[in-house]
XYZ file of C-alpha atoms in Angstrom:
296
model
C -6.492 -58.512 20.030
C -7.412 -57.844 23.442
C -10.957 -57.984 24.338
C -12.817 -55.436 25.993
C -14.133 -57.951 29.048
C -10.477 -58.781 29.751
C -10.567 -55.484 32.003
C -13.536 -56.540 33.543
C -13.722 -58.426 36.813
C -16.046 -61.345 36.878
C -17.447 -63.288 40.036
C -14.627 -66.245 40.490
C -16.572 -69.647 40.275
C -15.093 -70.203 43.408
C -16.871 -67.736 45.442
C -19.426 -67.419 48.121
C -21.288 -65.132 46.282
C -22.635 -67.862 43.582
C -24.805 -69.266 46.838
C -25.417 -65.862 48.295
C -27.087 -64.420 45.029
C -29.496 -66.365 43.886
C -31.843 -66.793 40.564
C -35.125 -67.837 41.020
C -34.679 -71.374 41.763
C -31.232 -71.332 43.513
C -27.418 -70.854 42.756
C -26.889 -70.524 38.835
C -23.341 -70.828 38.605
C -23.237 -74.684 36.774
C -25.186 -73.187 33.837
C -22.893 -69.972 33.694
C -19.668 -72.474 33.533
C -21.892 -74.740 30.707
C -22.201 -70.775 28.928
C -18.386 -70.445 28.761
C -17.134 -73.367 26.256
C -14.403 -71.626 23.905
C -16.366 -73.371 20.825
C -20.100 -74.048 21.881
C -21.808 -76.921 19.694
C -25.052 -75.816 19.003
C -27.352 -76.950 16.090
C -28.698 -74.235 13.754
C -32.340 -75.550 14.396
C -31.667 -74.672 18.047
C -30.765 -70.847 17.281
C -34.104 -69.732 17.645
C -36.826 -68.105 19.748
C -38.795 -71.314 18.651
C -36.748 -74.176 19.175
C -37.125 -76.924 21.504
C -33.407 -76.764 23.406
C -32.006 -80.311 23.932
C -28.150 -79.632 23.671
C -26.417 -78.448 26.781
C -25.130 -75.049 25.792
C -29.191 -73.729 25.031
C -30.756 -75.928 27.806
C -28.376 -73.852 29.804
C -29.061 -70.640 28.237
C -32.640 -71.259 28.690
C -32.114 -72.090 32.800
C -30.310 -69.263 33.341
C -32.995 -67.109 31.769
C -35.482 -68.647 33.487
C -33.776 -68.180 36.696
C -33.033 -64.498 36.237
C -36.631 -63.231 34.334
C -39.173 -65.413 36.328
C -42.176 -64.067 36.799
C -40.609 -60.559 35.719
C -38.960 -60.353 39.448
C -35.496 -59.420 39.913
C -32.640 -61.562 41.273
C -29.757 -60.723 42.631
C -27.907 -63.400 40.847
C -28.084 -61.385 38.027
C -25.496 -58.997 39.350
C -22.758 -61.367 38.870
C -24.014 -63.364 36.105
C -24.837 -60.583 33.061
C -20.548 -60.027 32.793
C -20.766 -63.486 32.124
C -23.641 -63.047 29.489
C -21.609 -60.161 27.651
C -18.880 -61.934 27.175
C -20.211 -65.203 25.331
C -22.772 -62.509 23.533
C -19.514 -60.906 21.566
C -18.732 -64.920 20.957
C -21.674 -64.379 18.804
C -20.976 -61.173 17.701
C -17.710 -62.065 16.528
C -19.731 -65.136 14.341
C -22.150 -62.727 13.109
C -24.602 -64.619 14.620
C -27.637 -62.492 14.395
C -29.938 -64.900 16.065
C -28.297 -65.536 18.946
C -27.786 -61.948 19.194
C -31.413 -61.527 19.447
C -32.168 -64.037 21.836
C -29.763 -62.797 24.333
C -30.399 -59.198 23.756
C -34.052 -60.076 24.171
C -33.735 -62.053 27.366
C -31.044 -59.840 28.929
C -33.518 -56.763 28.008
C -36.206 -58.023 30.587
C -33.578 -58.760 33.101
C -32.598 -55.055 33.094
C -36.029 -54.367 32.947
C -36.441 -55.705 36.478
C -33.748 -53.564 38.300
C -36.186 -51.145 38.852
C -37.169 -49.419 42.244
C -40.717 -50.951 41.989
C -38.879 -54.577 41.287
C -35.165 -53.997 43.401
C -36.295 -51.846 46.332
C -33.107 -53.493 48.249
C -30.863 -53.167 45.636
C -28.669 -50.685 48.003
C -28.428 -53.181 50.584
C -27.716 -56.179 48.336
C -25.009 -53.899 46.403
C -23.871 -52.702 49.649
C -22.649 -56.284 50.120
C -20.952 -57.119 47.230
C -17.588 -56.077 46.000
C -17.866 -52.395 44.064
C -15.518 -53.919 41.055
C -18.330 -56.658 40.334
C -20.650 -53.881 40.638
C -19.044 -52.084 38.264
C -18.635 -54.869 35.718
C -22.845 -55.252 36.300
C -23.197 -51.461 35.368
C -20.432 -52.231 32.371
C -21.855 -55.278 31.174
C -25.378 -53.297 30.580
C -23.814 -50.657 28.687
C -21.859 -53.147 26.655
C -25.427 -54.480 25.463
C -27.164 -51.344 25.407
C -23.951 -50.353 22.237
C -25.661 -53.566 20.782
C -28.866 -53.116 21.017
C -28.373 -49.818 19.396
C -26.800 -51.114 16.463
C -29.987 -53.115 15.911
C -32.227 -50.477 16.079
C -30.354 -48.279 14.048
C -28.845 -50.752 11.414
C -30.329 -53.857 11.477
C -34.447 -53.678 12.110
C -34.623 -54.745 8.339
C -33.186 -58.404 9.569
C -35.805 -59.094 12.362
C -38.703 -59.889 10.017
C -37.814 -62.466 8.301
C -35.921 -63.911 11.621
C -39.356 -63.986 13.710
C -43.252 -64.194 13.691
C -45.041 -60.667 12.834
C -46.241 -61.221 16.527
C -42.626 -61.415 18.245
C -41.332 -58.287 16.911
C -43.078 -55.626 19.559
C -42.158 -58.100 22.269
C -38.399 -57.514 20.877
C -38.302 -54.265 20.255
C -40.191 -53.520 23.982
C -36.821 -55.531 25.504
C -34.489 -53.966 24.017
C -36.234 -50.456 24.974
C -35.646 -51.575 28.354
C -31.602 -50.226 27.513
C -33.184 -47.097 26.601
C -35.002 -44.423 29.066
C -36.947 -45.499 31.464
C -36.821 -49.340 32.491
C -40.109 -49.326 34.245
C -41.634 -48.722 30.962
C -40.071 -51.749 29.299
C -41.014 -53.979 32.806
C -44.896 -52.459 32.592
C -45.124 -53.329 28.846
C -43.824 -56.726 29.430
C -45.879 -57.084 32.629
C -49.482 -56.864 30.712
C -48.308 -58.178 27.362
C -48.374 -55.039 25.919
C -51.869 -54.535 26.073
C -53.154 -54.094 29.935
C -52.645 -50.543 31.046
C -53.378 -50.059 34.864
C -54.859 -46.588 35.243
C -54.976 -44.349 38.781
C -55.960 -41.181 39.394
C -53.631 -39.148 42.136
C -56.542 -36.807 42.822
C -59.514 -39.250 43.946
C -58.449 -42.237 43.987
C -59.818 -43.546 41.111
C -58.481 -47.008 40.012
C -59.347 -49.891 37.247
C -57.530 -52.425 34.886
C -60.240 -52.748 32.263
C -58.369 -51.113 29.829
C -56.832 -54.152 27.015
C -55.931 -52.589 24.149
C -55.384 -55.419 22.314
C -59.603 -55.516 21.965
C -60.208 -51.994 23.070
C -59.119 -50.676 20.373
C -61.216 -52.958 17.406
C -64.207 -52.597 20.021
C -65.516 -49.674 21.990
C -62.491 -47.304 20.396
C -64.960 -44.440 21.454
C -65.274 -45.204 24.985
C -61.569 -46.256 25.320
C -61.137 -42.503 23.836
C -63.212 -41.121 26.590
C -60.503 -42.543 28.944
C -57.232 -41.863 26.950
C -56.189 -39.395 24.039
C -53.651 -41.278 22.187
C -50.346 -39.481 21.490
C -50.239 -37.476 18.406
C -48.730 -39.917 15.770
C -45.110 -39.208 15.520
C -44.695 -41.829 12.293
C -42.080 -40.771 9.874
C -40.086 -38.051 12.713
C -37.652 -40.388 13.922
C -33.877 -39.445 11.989
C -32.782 -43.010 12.832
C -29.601 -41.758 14.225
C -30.796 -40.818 17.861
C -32.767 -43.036 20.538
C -33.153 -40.113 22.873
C -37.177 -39.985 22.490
C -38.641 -43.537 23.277
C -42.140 -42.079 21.620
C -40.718 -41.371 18.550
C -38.098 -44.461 17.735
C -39.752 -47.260 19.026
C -43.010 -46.156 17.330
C -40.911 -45.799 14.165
C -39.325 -49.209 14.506
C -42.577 -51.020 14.867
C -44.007 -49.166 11.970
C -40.854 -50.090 9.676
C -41.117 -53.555 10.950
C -44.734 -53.892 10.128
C -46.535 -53.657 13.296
C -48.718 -50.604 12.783
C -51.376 -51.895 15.169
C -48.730 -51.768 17.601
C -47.628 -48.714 16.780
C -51.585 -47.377 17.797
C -51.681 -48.966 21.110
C -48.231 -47.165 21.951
C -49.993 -43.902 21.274
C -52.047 -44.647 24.021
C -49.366 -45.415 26.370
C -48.417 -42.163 25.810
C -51.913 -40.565 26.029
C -53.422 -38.527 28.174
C -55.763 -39.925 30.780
C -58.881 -38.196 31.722
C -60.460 -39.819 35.100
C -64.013 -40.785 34.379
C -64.500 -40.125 38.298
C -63.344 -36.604 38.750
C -62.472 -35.390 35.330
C -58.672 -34.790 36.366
C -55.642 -35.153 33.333
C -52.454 -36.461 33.847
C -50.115 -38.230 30.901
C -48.156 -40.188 29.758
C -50.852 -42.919 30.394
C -48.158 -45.161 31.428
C -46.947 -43.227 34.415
C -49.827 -43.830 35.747
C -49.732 -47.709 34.977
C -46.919 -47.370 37.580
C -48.292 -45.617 39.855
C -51.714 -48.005 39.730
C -49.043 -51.053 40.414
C -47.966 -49.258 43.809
C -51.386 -49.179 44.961
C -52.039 -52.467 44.357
């Protein structure tokens, strides 16, 4: 059978362009070839978002992660290396895998969260630069894991519970959103551990980053009120067939996965803000979380 990534152009190990684009901490083309063993040995204790990685396949799965998601920048390494990614992903689709699914949906979830134009202001320049059939594998490569993703979310949220830690799931489900809408949204959440929201007011000015929902809402929940109106609950609306509203699946997924207290601070995400300063309303809370990170 002939896979889809045959059609697809990759970056030739070979080329310049593994030392032009670069990951974090240099060229990340030795860990790509370590990716692309036809059967990769890997114990089962080592499939997992917990697991200490000693064997060479996952110590290189972890650099190259490491390299592309640091500090939630983005690097234009990733442009040639995510083809790569999709094709040993549908190695472990074809297994069935699911674990290994999730880790590299998870990790390739904040890459794309990065290409953003608050994280990849250059990106026309750097694209400009590189051959448009590469660029097209990029753009192919994301869509390839976005059909993946989906499947998750639609098919298979029932299967991440007993796979990870009650506290892991948002952080999972916030990644893969990041295929979904708006990746700034999935970068911000990531960016303040899906807690801090950064709120600024376009009319005067106003600015702060006291706002941690994580305690905010089991403390002052009146005064944090005062600030934000959470979004009406839209709990039990999603169909489960469509991932066209963000608001309405992801808070569905969390809720079906057990993270209701997650599900509350997304409502204020998608609040409305009222400026303690001037009295002005603007929403969804979050836009302005962006905003507040250009004025930084």
């Amino acid at each position: 059978m002939d896979k889809w990534y045959n059609n697809m152009e990759m970056a030739d190990f070979n080329s310049e362009l593994w030392e032009q684009l670069r990951g974090a901490y240099g060229n990340v083309k030795e860990d790509v070839v370590l990716l692309m063993v036809q059967e990769p040995d890997v114990p089962e204790s080592e499939k997992s978002l917990y697991a200490n990685y000693e064997c060479e396949y996952m110590v290189a799965f972890d650099n190259i992660f490491q390299q592309l998601c640091h500090q939630l920048s983005f690097y234009d390494a990733s442009y040639i290396v995510l083809p790569y990614l999709a094709k040993t992903f549908d190695y472990w689709y074809e297994k069935d895998d699911f674990g290994m699914q999730v880790l590299f949906l998870m990790n390739v979830g904040t890459i794309v969260s990065t290409d953003n134009p608050f994280c990849n202001p250059g990106s026309a320049r750097v694209i400009k630069n590189i051959p448009k059939n590469l660029i097209e594998s990029y753009n192919k490569s994301i869509l390839f894991f976005k059909e993946k993703a989906e499947e998750i979310l639609l098919n298979k949220l029932e299967l991440l519970k007993p796979l990870l830690r009650p506290d892991d799931i948002p952080y999972i489900l916030v990644s893969l959103q990041a295929f979904f809408g708006k990746r700034e949204y999935t970068f911000v959440y990531l960016l303040g551990s899906f807690s801090n929201c950064l709120l600024f007011c376009e009319k005067c000015g106003f600015f702060s980053e006291d706002i941690e929902l994580d305690y905010d809402i089991d403390g002052d929940i009146e005064e944090l009120n005062s600030i934000i109106t959470p979004a009406e609950s839209v709990i039990g609306k999603w169909d489960k067939k469509s991932l066209d509203n963000t608001y309405i699946w992801l808070s569905n997924a969390l809720h079906l996965t057990g993270c209701d207290f997650d599900v509350q601070k997304l409502s204020y995400f998608y609040g409305t803000f009222t400026c303690p300063k001037c009295g002005a309303k603007a929403k969804p809370a979050i836009d302005l979380y962006i905003k507040a990170l250009n004025e930084c």
